[in-house]
Amino acid sequence: MLRNIKLSLIRRSFRKEAIWRRHHTTLTNDLIENMDKKITWDRFYTENSKGTFKNFEWFFGFQSIKDCILPLLQSSAGADAPLRVLDIGCGTSALGPCIYRHSGCAVNVTCADISPVAVQLMQKHVENTPVQPCNPSSSLVFKEIDCTELEEHFEPKSLTLILDKGTTDAVLRSKTGQTKAGQIVSQCLKVLNPSGHLLQFSDEDPDARLLWLEKEIRRSEISAEVGIQELGVIRGVTYFCYQVTPCTFHH
């Protein structure tokens, strides 16, 4: 029985890796194994920036997840300062700019990436093609940030929403991924406010991702609850939204 379970898990792992590689044909083996390194992404975005600029979207774009994001922001909005939103590992995705453009409530959106090349590409793109906010009090910035060191850039409990679209998935596939991916979760919990949310968008099966998230939360200084929403099938792959919300009590 145990052998059958192990074989099932191995087959599932191979299927998931085959799907990943099929849907990310621009990725080389070297890139996949070093997705946690700055130099890897500098090279990737340099190679993909030749010619006319085009946003590079991991998994899917804003339209596929806007119904997860915008209602959550609207329910968190108050009469005080704009909500602080962080997109970690933003690359050259249009996710952050789209939130800035479509959020009816005021938001301060920070698009963060470890690669200065990606950050500069997005800054230049927005300068050349200005994005108009839905709310005049909103703001949009791009910053070079290592998401395992969020405490160095944000005050504790200062963010309302953190978006992770494929970043943890990429890090987990690297050679030292487990440790760094755990650091990302821990750092996110420290800078989220008590009513804030971390949304991880992933194609990883719930039976694996939920167990991993719960394990990392137990290691963290801050307790949190984990929820899940199936987003549906996009280009033959089933995607999920994992929602991590800090608890009001500590371990």
Short mmCIF file of N, CA and C in Angstrom, two decimals, residues 19-167:
data_model
loop_
_atom_site.label_atom_id
_atom_site.label_comp_id
_atom_site.label_asym_id
_atom_site.label_seq_id
_atom_site.Cartn_x
_atom_site.Cartn_y
_atom_site.Cartn_z
N ILE A 19 3.95 19.54 -17.14
CA ILE A 19 3.05 20.66 -17.42
C ILE A 19 3.79 21.97 -17.29
N TRP A 20 4.58 22.12 -16.22
CA TRP A 20 5.35 23.35 -15.99
C TRP A 20 6.26 23.64 -17.20
N ARG A 21 6.99 22.62 -17.63
CA ARG A 21 7.94 22.82 -18.73
C ARG A 21 7.20 23.11 -20.04
N ARG A 22 6.06 22.46 -20.25
CA ARG A 22 5.31 22.66 -21.49
C ARG A 22 4.78 24.08 -21.59
N HIS A 23 4.36 24.64 -20.47
CA HIS A 23 3.76 25.97 -20.47
C HIS A 23 4.79 27.08 -20.26
N HIS A 24 6.04 26.70 -20.08
CA HIS A 24 7.11 27.70 -19.92
C HIS A 24 8.29 27.27 -20.79
N THR A 25 8.03 27.20 -22.11
CA THR A 25 9.03 26.66 -23.02
C THR A 25 10.26 27.54 -23.13
N THR A 26 10.19 28.79 -22.67
CA THR A 26 11.35 29.67 -22.74
C THR A 26 12.35 29.40 -21.62
N LEU A 27 11.98 28.55 -20.67
CA LEU A 27 12.85 28.28 -19.53
C LEU A 27 13.83 27.16 -19.84
N THR A 28 15.10 27.38 -19.56
CA THR A 28 16.10 26.34 -19.71
C THR A 28 16.23 25.58 -18.40
N ASN A 29 16.86 24.43 -18.45
CA ASN A 29 17.07 23.64 -17.23
C ASN A 29 17.86 24.44 -16.20
N ASP A 30 18.86 25.17 -16.67
CA ASP A 30 19.69 25.97 -15.77
C ASP A 30 18.85 27.03 -15.07
N LEU A 31 17.95 27.67 -15.80
CA LEU A 31 17.10 28.70 -15.20
C LEU A 31 16.18 28.09 -14.15
N ILE A 32 15.57 26.96 -14.49
CA ILE A 32 14.63 26.31 -13.57
C ILE A 32 15.31 25.95 -12.25
N GLU A 33 16.56 25.50 -12.31
CA GLU A 33 17.27 25.09 -11.10
C GLU A 33 17.83 26.27 -10.31
N ASN A 34 17.83 27.47 -10.91
CA ASN A 34 18.42 28.64 -10.24
C ASN A 34 17.45 29.81 -10.18
N MET A 35 16.16 29.49 -10.00
CA MET A 35 15.14 30.52 -10.01
C MET A 35 15.16 31.41 -8.77
N ASP A 36 15.99 31.09 -7.79
CA ASP A 36 16.08 31.91 -6.59
C ASP A 36 17.22 32.93 -6.68
N LYS A 37 17.91 32.97 -7.82
CA LYS A 37 19.10 33.82 -7.94
C LYS A 37 18.84 35.06 -8.79
N LYS A 38 19.34 36.18 -8.33
CA LYS A 38 19.17 37.47 -9.01
C LYS A 38 19.75 37.44 -10.43
N ILE A 39 20.94 36.87 -10.59
CA ILE A 39 21.60 36.87 -11.89
C ILE A 39 20.79 36.10 -12.92
N THR A 40 20.08 35.07 -12.47
CA THR A 40 19.25 34.28 -13.37
C THR A 40 18.17 35.14 -13.99
N TRP A 41 17.50 35.93 -13.16
CA TRP A 41 16.40 36.75 -13.64
C TRP A 41 16.89 37.95 -14.41
N ASP A 42 18.04 38.50 -14.06
CA ASP A 42 18.62 39.58 -14.86
C ASP A 42 18.84 39.10 -16.30
N ARG A 43 19.40 37.91 -16.41
CA ARG A 43 19.66 37.35 -17.74
C ARG A 43 18.35 37.06 -18.48
N PHE A 44 17.38 36.51 -17.75
CA PHE A 44 16.09 36.15 -18.36
C PHE A 44 15.40 37.38 -18.93
N TYR A 45 15.30 38.46 -18.12
CA TYR A 45 14.59 39.64 -18.58
C TYR A 45 15.39 40.43 -19.62
N THR A 46 16.70 40.35 -19.57
CA THR A 46 17.51 40.99 -20.61
C THR A 46 17.26 40.31 -21.95
N GLU A 47 17.24 38.98 -21.94
CA GLU A 47 17.02 38.23 -23.18
C GLU A 47 15.61 38.42 -23.72
N ASN A 48 14.63 38.61 -22.82
CA ASN A 48 13.24 38.74 -23.24
C ASN A 48 12.82 40.19 -23.48
N SER A 49 13.77 41.13 -23.37
CA SER A 49 13.44 42.54 -23.54
C SER A 49 13.81 43.07 -24.92
N LYS A 50 14.35 42.19 -25.76
CA LYS A 50 14.76 42.63 -27.09
C LYS A 50 13.54 42.88 -27.95
N GLY A 51 13.56 43.99 -28.68
CA GLY A 51 12.42 44.33 -29.52
C GLY A 51 11.37 45.12 -28.77
N THR A 52 10.14 45.07 -29.24
CA THR A 52 9.04 45.81 -28.63
C THR A 52 8.70 45.24 -27.26
N PHE A 53 8.51 46.11 -26.27
CA PHE A 53 8.20 45.65 -24.91
C PHE A 53 6.85 44.94 -24.88
N LYS A 54 6.80 43.83 -24.14
CA LYS A 54 5.56 43.11 -23.91
C LYS A 54 5.59 42.54 -22.50
N ASN A 55 4.50 42.77 -21.77
CA ASN A 55 4.44 42.21 -20.41
C ASN A 55 4.57 40.70 -20.46
N PHE A 56 5.37 40.15 -19.55
CA PHE A 56 5.51 38.69 -19.45
C PHE A 56 4.71 38.22 -18.25
N GLU A 57 3.70 37.40 -18.50
CA GLU A 57 2.81 36.94 -17.43
C GLU A 57 3.06 35.48 -17.10
N TRP A 58 3.34 35.21 -15.82
CA TRP A 58 3.40 33.83 -15.35
C TRP A 58 1.98 33.34 -15.13
N PHE A 59 1.68 32.17 -15.62
CA PHE A 59 0.38 31.50 -15.46
C PHE A 59 -0.73 32.19 -16.24
N PHE A 60 -1.05 33.44 -15.88
CA PHE A 60 -2.19 34.15 -16.47
C PHE A 60 -2.08 35.63 -16.10
N GLY A 61 -2.96 36.44 -16.67
CA GLY A 61 -2.95 37.87 -16.41
C GLY A 61 -4.00 38.31 -15.41
N PHE A 62 -4.11 39.61 -15.24
CA PHE A 62 -5.02 40.21 -14.26
C PHE A 62 -6.47 39.80 -14.45
N GLN A 63 -6.91 39.70 -15.69
CA GLN A 63 -8.32 39.40 -15.96
C GLN A 63 -8.76 38.07 -15.36
N SER A 64 -7.84 37.14 -15.24
CA SER A 64 -8.17 35.81 -14.70
C SER A 64 -8.36 35.80 -13.19
N ILE A 65 -7.83 36.83 -12.50
CA ILE A 65 -7.89 36.83 -11.03
C ILE A 65 -8.44 38.13 -10.45
N LYS A 66 -8.95 39.00 -11.29
CA LYS A 66 -9.46 40.28 -10.79
C LYS A 66 -10.60 40.10 -9.79
N ASP A 67 -11.38 39.03 -9.96
CA ASP A 67 -12.51 38.80 -9.05
C ASP A 67 -12.05 38.28 -7.69
N CYS A 68 -10.79 37.86 -7.58
CA CYS A 68 -10.21 37.49 -6.28
C CYS A 68 -9.67 38.73 -5.57
N ILE A 69 -9.17 39.67 -6.38
CA ILE A 69 -8.42 40.80 -5.82
C ILE A 69 -9.28 42.02 -5.52
N LEU A 70 -10.03 42.49 -6.50
CA LEU A 70 -10.76 43.76 -6.34
C LEU A 70 -11.80 43.73 -5.22
N PRO A 71 -12.63 42.67 -5.09
CA PRO A 71 -13.58 42.63 -3.98
C PRO A 71 -12.89 42.61 -2.61
N LEU A 72 -11.73 41.95 -2.55
CA LEU A 72 -10.98 41.89 -1.29
C LEU A 72 -10.49 43.28 -0.90
N LEU A 73 -10.02 44.03 -1.87
CA LEU A 73 -9.58 45.40 -1.61
C LEU A 73 -10.76 46.28 -1.19
N GLN A 74 -11.87 46.13 -1.89
CA GLN A 74 -13.04 46.95 -1.59
C GLN A 74 -13.54 46.69 -0.18
N SER A 75 -13.51 45.42 0.26
CA SER A 75 -13.98 45.08 1.60
C SER A 75 -13.01 45.56 2.69
N SER A 76 -11.75 45.81 2.30
CA SER A 76 -10.74 46.26 3.26
C SER A 76 -10.63 47.78 3.33
N ALA A 77 -11.27 48.45 2.37
CA ALA A 77 -11.13 49.91 2.27
C ALA A 77 -11.78 50.62 3.45
N GLY A 78 -11.15 51.70 3.88
CA GLY A 78 -11.69 52.54 4.95
C GLY A 78 -11.60 53.99 4.56
N ALA A 79 -11.87 54.85 5.48
CA ALA A 79 -11.84 56.29 5.20
C ALA A 79 -10.45 56.88 5.41
N ASP A 80 -9.52 56.05 5.85
CA ASP A 80 -8.18 56.54 6.16
C ASP A 80 -7.27 56.53 4.93
N ALA A 81 -6.02 56.23 5.14
CA ALA A 81 -5.02 56.25 4.07
C ALA A 81 -5.29 55.14 3.04
N PRO A 82 -4.71 55.26 1.84
CA PRO A 82 -4.85 54.22 0.82
C PRO A 82 -4.34 52.87 1.32
N LEU A 83 -4.92 51.80 0.79
CA LEU A 83 -4.48 50.46 1.13
C LEU A 83 -3.12 50.20 0.48
N ARG A 84 -2.25 49.53 1.21
CA ARG A 84 -0.91 49.24 0.70
C ARG A 84 -0.88 47.83 0.12
N VAL A 85 -0.54 47.75 -1.16
CA VAL A 85 -0.55 46.49 -1.90
C VAL A 85 0.86 46.20 -2.41
N LEU A 86 1.29 44.96 -2.28
CA LEU A 86 2.63 44.55 -2.72
C LEU A 86 2.53 43.35 -3.64
N ASP A 87 3.13 43.46 -4.82
CA ASP A 87 3.24 42.33 -5.75
C ASP A 87 4.69 41.86 -5.70
N ILE A 88 4.92 40.68 -5.09
CA ILE A 88 6.29 40.18 -4.95
C ILE A 88 6.70 39.35 -6.16
N GLY A 89 7.93 39.56 -6.61
CA GLY A 89 8.40 38.86 -7.80
C GLY A 89 7.60 39.28 -9.01
N CYS A 90 7.38 40.59 -9.15
CA CYS A 90 6.48 41.10 -10.19
C CYS A 90 7.02 40.89 -11.60
N GLY A 91 8.35 40.84 -11.76
CA GLY A 91 8.90 40.72 -13.10
C GLY A 91 8.42 41.85 -13.98
N THR A 92 7.95 41.52 -15.17
CA THR A 92 7.38 42.53 -16.06
C THR A 92 5.88 42.31 -16.25
N SER A 93 5.25 41.74 -15.22
CA SER A 93 3.81 41.51 -15.25
C SER A 93 3.04 42.83 -15.16
N ALA A 94 1.85 42.83 -15.73
CA ALA A 94 0.98 44.01 -15.67
C ALA A 94 0.02 43.93 -14.49
N LEU A 95 0.22 42.96 -13.59
CA LEU A 95 -0.70 42.78 -12.46
C LEU A 95 -0.81 44.03 -11.60
N GLY A 96 0.33 44.55 -11.13
CA GLY A 96 0.32 45.74 -10.28
C GLY A 96 -0.30 46.95 -10.97
N PRO A 97 0.15 47.29 -12.19
CA PRO A 97 -0.46 48.40 -12.91
C PRO A 97 -1.96 48.23 -13.13
N CYS A 98 -2.41 46.99 -13.34
CA CYS A 98 -3.84 46.76 -13.56
C CYS A 98 -4.65 47.01 -12.28
N ILE A 99 -4.09 46.65 -11.13
CA ILE A 99 -4.76 46.93 -9.86
C ILE A 99 -4.84 48.45 -9.66
N TYR A 100 -3.77 49.12 -9.95
CA TYR A 100 -3.71 50.58 -9.87
C TYR A 100 -4.76 51.21 -10.79
N ARG A 101 -4.94 50.63 -11.97
CA ARG A 101 -5.87 51.16 -12.95
C ARG A 101 -7.33 50.85 -12.61
N HIS A 102 -7.59 49.71 -12.00
CA HIS A 102 -8.97 49.25 -11.85
C HIS A 102 -9.53 49.33 -10.43
N SER A 103 -8.69 49.55 -9.42
CA SER A 103 -9.19 49.58 -8.04
C SER A 103 -9.95 50.88 -7.77
N GLY A 104 -11.22 50.74 -7.40
CA GLY A 104 -12.02 51.91 -7.07
C GLY A 104 -11.60 52.57 -5.78
N CYS A 105 -11.10 51.78 -4.83
CA CYS A 105 -10.59 52.35 -3.59
C CYS A 105 -9.12 52.72 -3.77
N ALA A 106 -8.67 53.70 -3.01
CA ALA A 106 -7.29 54.18 -3.15
C ALA A 106 -6.30 53.10 -2.72
N VAL A 107 -5.28 52.89 -3.53
CA VAL A 107 -4.24 51.89 -3.24
C VAL A 107 -2.86 52.46 -3.52
N ASN A 108 -1.91 52.10 -2.68
CA ASN A 108 -0.50 52.37 -2.94
C ASN A 108 0.12 51.04 -3.35
N VAL A 109 0.35 50.87 -4.64
CA VAL A 109 0.83 49.60 -5.18
C VAL A 109 2.34 49.63 -5.35
N THR A 110 3.01 48.65 -4.74
CA THR A 110 4.45 48.48 -4.92
C THR A 110 4.69 47.19 -5.69
N CYS A 111 5.34 47.30 -6.85
CA CYS A 111 5.70 46.12 -7.63
C CYS A 111 7.18 45.85 -7.36
N ALA A 112 7.46 44.71 -6.74
CA ALA A 112 8.82 44.43 -6.27
C ALA A 112 9.41 43.21 -6.97
N ASP A 113 10.68 43.33 -7.32
CA ASP A 113 11.37 42.19 -7.93
C ASP A 113 12.84 42.22 -7.55
N ILE A 114 13.45 41.06 -7.50
CA ILE A 114 14.87 40.96 -7.16
C ILE A 114 15.75 41.42 -8.31
N SER A 115 15.18 41.46 -9.52
CA SER A 115 15.94 41.83 -10.71
C SER A 115 15.82 43.31 -11.03
N PRO A 116 16.92 44.06 -10.97
CA PRO A 116 16.86 45.48 -11.35
C PRO A 116 16.52 45.66 -12.83
N VAL A 117 16.84 44.66 -13.64
CA VAL A 117 16.52 44.73 -15.06
C VAL A 117 15.00 44.78 -15.25
N ALA A 118 14.28 43.89 -14.55
CA ALA A 118 12.81 43.87 -14.64
C ALA A 118 12.22 45.17 -14.13
N VAL A 119 12.75 45.66 -13.02
CA VAL A 119 12.24 46.90 -12.43
C VAL A 119 12.43 48.08 -13.39
N GLN A 120 13.61 48.17 -13.99
CA GLN A 120 13.89 49.26 -14.93
C GLN A 120 13.03 49.16 -16.18
N LEU A 121 12.79 47.94 -16.66
CA LEU A 121 11.93 47.75 -17.83
C LEU A 121 10.51 48.25 -17.55
N MET A 122 10.00 47.94 -16.36
CA MET A 122 8.64 48.36 -16.02
C MET A 122 8.56 49.87 -15.79
N GLN A 123 9.58 50.43 -15.16
CA GLN A 123 9.60 51.88 -14.95
C GLN A 123 9.60 52.62 -16.29
N LYS A 124 10.41 52.15 -17.21
CA LYS A 124 10.49 52.77 -18.53
C LYS A 124 9.18 52.61 -19.28
N HIS A 125 8.58 51.42 -19.18
CA HIS A 125 7.33 51.16 -19.89
C HIS A 125 6.21 52.08 -19.40
N VAL A 126 6.11 52.24 -18.08
CA VAL A 126 5.06 53.09 -17.51
C VAL A 126 5.31 54.57 -17.84
N GLU A 127 6.58 54.95 -17.94
CA GLU A 127 6.91 56.32 -18.34
C GLU A 127 6.48 56.58 -19.79
N ASN A 128 6.71 55.57 -20.63
CA ASN A 128 6.36 55.71 -22.06
C ASN A 128 4.88 55.53 -22.33
N THR A 129 4.23 54.69 -21.48
CA THR A 129 2.80 54.43 -21.64
C THR A 129 2.14 54.63 -20.28
N PRO A 130 1.87 55.88 -19.89
CA PRO A 130 1.32 56.17 -18.56
C PRO A 130 0.02 55.42 -18.27
N VAL A 131 -0.10 54.96 -17.02
CA VAL A 131 -1.30 54.27 -16.56
C VAL A 131 -2.13 55.25 -15.73
N GLN A 132 -3.39 55.38 -16.05
CA GLN A 132 -4.27 56.29 -15.31
C GLN A 132 -4.99 55.53 -14.20
N PRO A 133 -4.90 55.99 -12.96
CA PRO A 133 -5.56 55.28 -11.86
C PRO A 133 -7.06 55.50 -11.84
N CYS A 134 -7.77 54.50 -11.35
CA CYS A 134 -9.22 54.64 -11.16
C CYS A 134 -9.50 55.64 -10.05
N ASN A 135 -8.66 55.60 -9.01
CA ASN A 135 -8.81 56.53 -7.89
C ASN A 135 -7.64 57.51 -7.91
N PRO A 136 -7.90 58.82 -7.92
CA PRO A 136 -6.81 59.80 -8.02
C PRO A 136 -5.84 59.78 -6.85
N SER A 137 -6.21 59.14 -5.73
CA SER A 137 -5.33 59.07 -4.57
C SER A 137 -4.40 57.86 -4.60
N SER A 138 -4.53 57.04 -5.63
CA SER A 138 -3.69 55.84 -5.74
C SER A 138 -2.30 56.19 -6.24
N SER A 139 -1.34 55.28 -5.97
CA SER A 139 0.03 55.46 -6.45
C SER A 139 0.59 54.12 -6.90
N LEU A 140 1.63 54.18 -7.74
CA LEU A 140 2.24 52.97 -8.30
C LEU A 140 3.75 53.17 -8.37
N VAL A 141 4.51 52.25 -7.75
CA VAL A 141 5.97 52.33 -7.79
C VAL A 141 6.56 50.95 -8.07
N PHE A 142 7.77 50.95 -8.61
CA PHE A 142 8.50 49.72 -8.90
C PHE A 142 9.81 49.77 -8.12
N LYS A 143 10.11 48.69 -7.39
CA LYS A 143 11.30 48.69 -6.54
C LYS A 143 12.05 47.36 -6.63
N GLU A 144 13.37 47.46 -6.51
CA GLU A 144 14.20 46.26 -6.44
C GLU A 144 14.21 45.78 -4.99
N ILE A 145 13.57 44.64 -4.74
CA ILE A 145 13.44 44.11 -3.38
C ILE A 145 13.57 42.59 -3.42
N ASP A 146 14.31 42.06 -2.48
CA ASP A 146 14.39 40.62 -2.27
C ASP A 146 13.24 40.26 -1.33
N CYS A 147 12.33 39.42 -1.78
CA CYS A 147 11.13 39.16 -0.97
C CYS A 147 11.41 38.27 0.24
N THR A 148 12.66 37.84 0.43
CA THR A 148 13.01 37.16 1.68
C THR A 148 13.49 38.18 2.72
N GLU A 149 13.47 39.48 2.34
CA GLU A 149 13.93 40.54 3.24
C GLU A 149 12.93 41.70 3.28
N LEU A 150 11.65 41.39 3.33
CA LEU A 150 10.62 42.43 3.29
C LEU A 150 10.70 43.38 4.49
N GLU A 151 11.15 42.86 5.63
CA GLU A 151 11.24 43.68 6.84
C GLU A 151 12.17 44.88 6.67
N GLU A 152 13.11 44.77 5.74
CA GLU A 152 14.04 45.86 5.51
C GLU A 152 13.42 47.00 4.70
N HIS A 153 12.25 46.75 4.15
CA HIS A 153 11.62 47.74 3.26
C HIS A 153 10.24 48.20 3.73
N PHE A 154 9.60 47.41 4.60
CA PHE A 154 8.25 47.74 5.05
C PHE A 154 8.15 47.62 6.57
N GLU A 155 7.35 48.48 7.16
CA GLU A 155 7.11 48.43 8.59
C GLU A 155 6.28 47.19 8.94
N PRO A 156 6.43 46.66 10.15
CA PRO A 156 5.59 45.53 10.57
C PRO A 156 4.10 45.89 10.49
N LYS A 157 3.31 44.95 10.04
CA LYS A 157 1.85 45.09 9.99
C LYS A 157 1.39 46.30 9.18
N SER A 158 2.10 46.61 8.10
CA SER A 158 1.79 47.81 7.34
C SER A 158 1.08 47.56 6.00
N LEU A 159 1.05 46.30 5.54
CA LEU A 159 0.48 46.00 4.23
C LEU A 159 -0.89 45.35 4.34
N THR A 160 -1.75 45.68 3.40
CA THR A 160 -3.10 45.11 3.36
C THR A 160 -3.16 43.85 2.52
N LEU A 161 -2.43 43.85 1.41
CA LEU A 161 -2.51 42.73 0.48
C LEU A 161 -1.15 42.48 -0.16
N ILE A 162 -0.73 41.20 -0.15
CA ILE A 162 0.49 40.79 -0.83
C ILE A 162 0.12 39.74 -1.87
N LEU A 163 0.58 39.95 -3.09
CA LEU A 163 0.27 39.04 -4.20
C LEU A 163 1.51 38.27 -4.61
N ASP A 164 1.34 36.98 -4.76
CA ASP A 164 2.45 36.09 -5.12
C ASP A 164 1.96 35.22 -6.28
N LYS A 165 2.20 35.70 -7.51
CA LYS A 165 1.73 34.97 -8.69
C LYS A 165 2.89 34.21 -9.32
N GLY A 166 3.08 33.00 -8.84
CA GLY A 166 4.13 32.14 -9.38
C GLY A 166 5.50 32.31 -8.76
N THR A 167 5.68 33.30 -7.88
CA THR A 167 7.00 33.53 -7.30
C THR A 167 7.43 32.38 -6.39
#
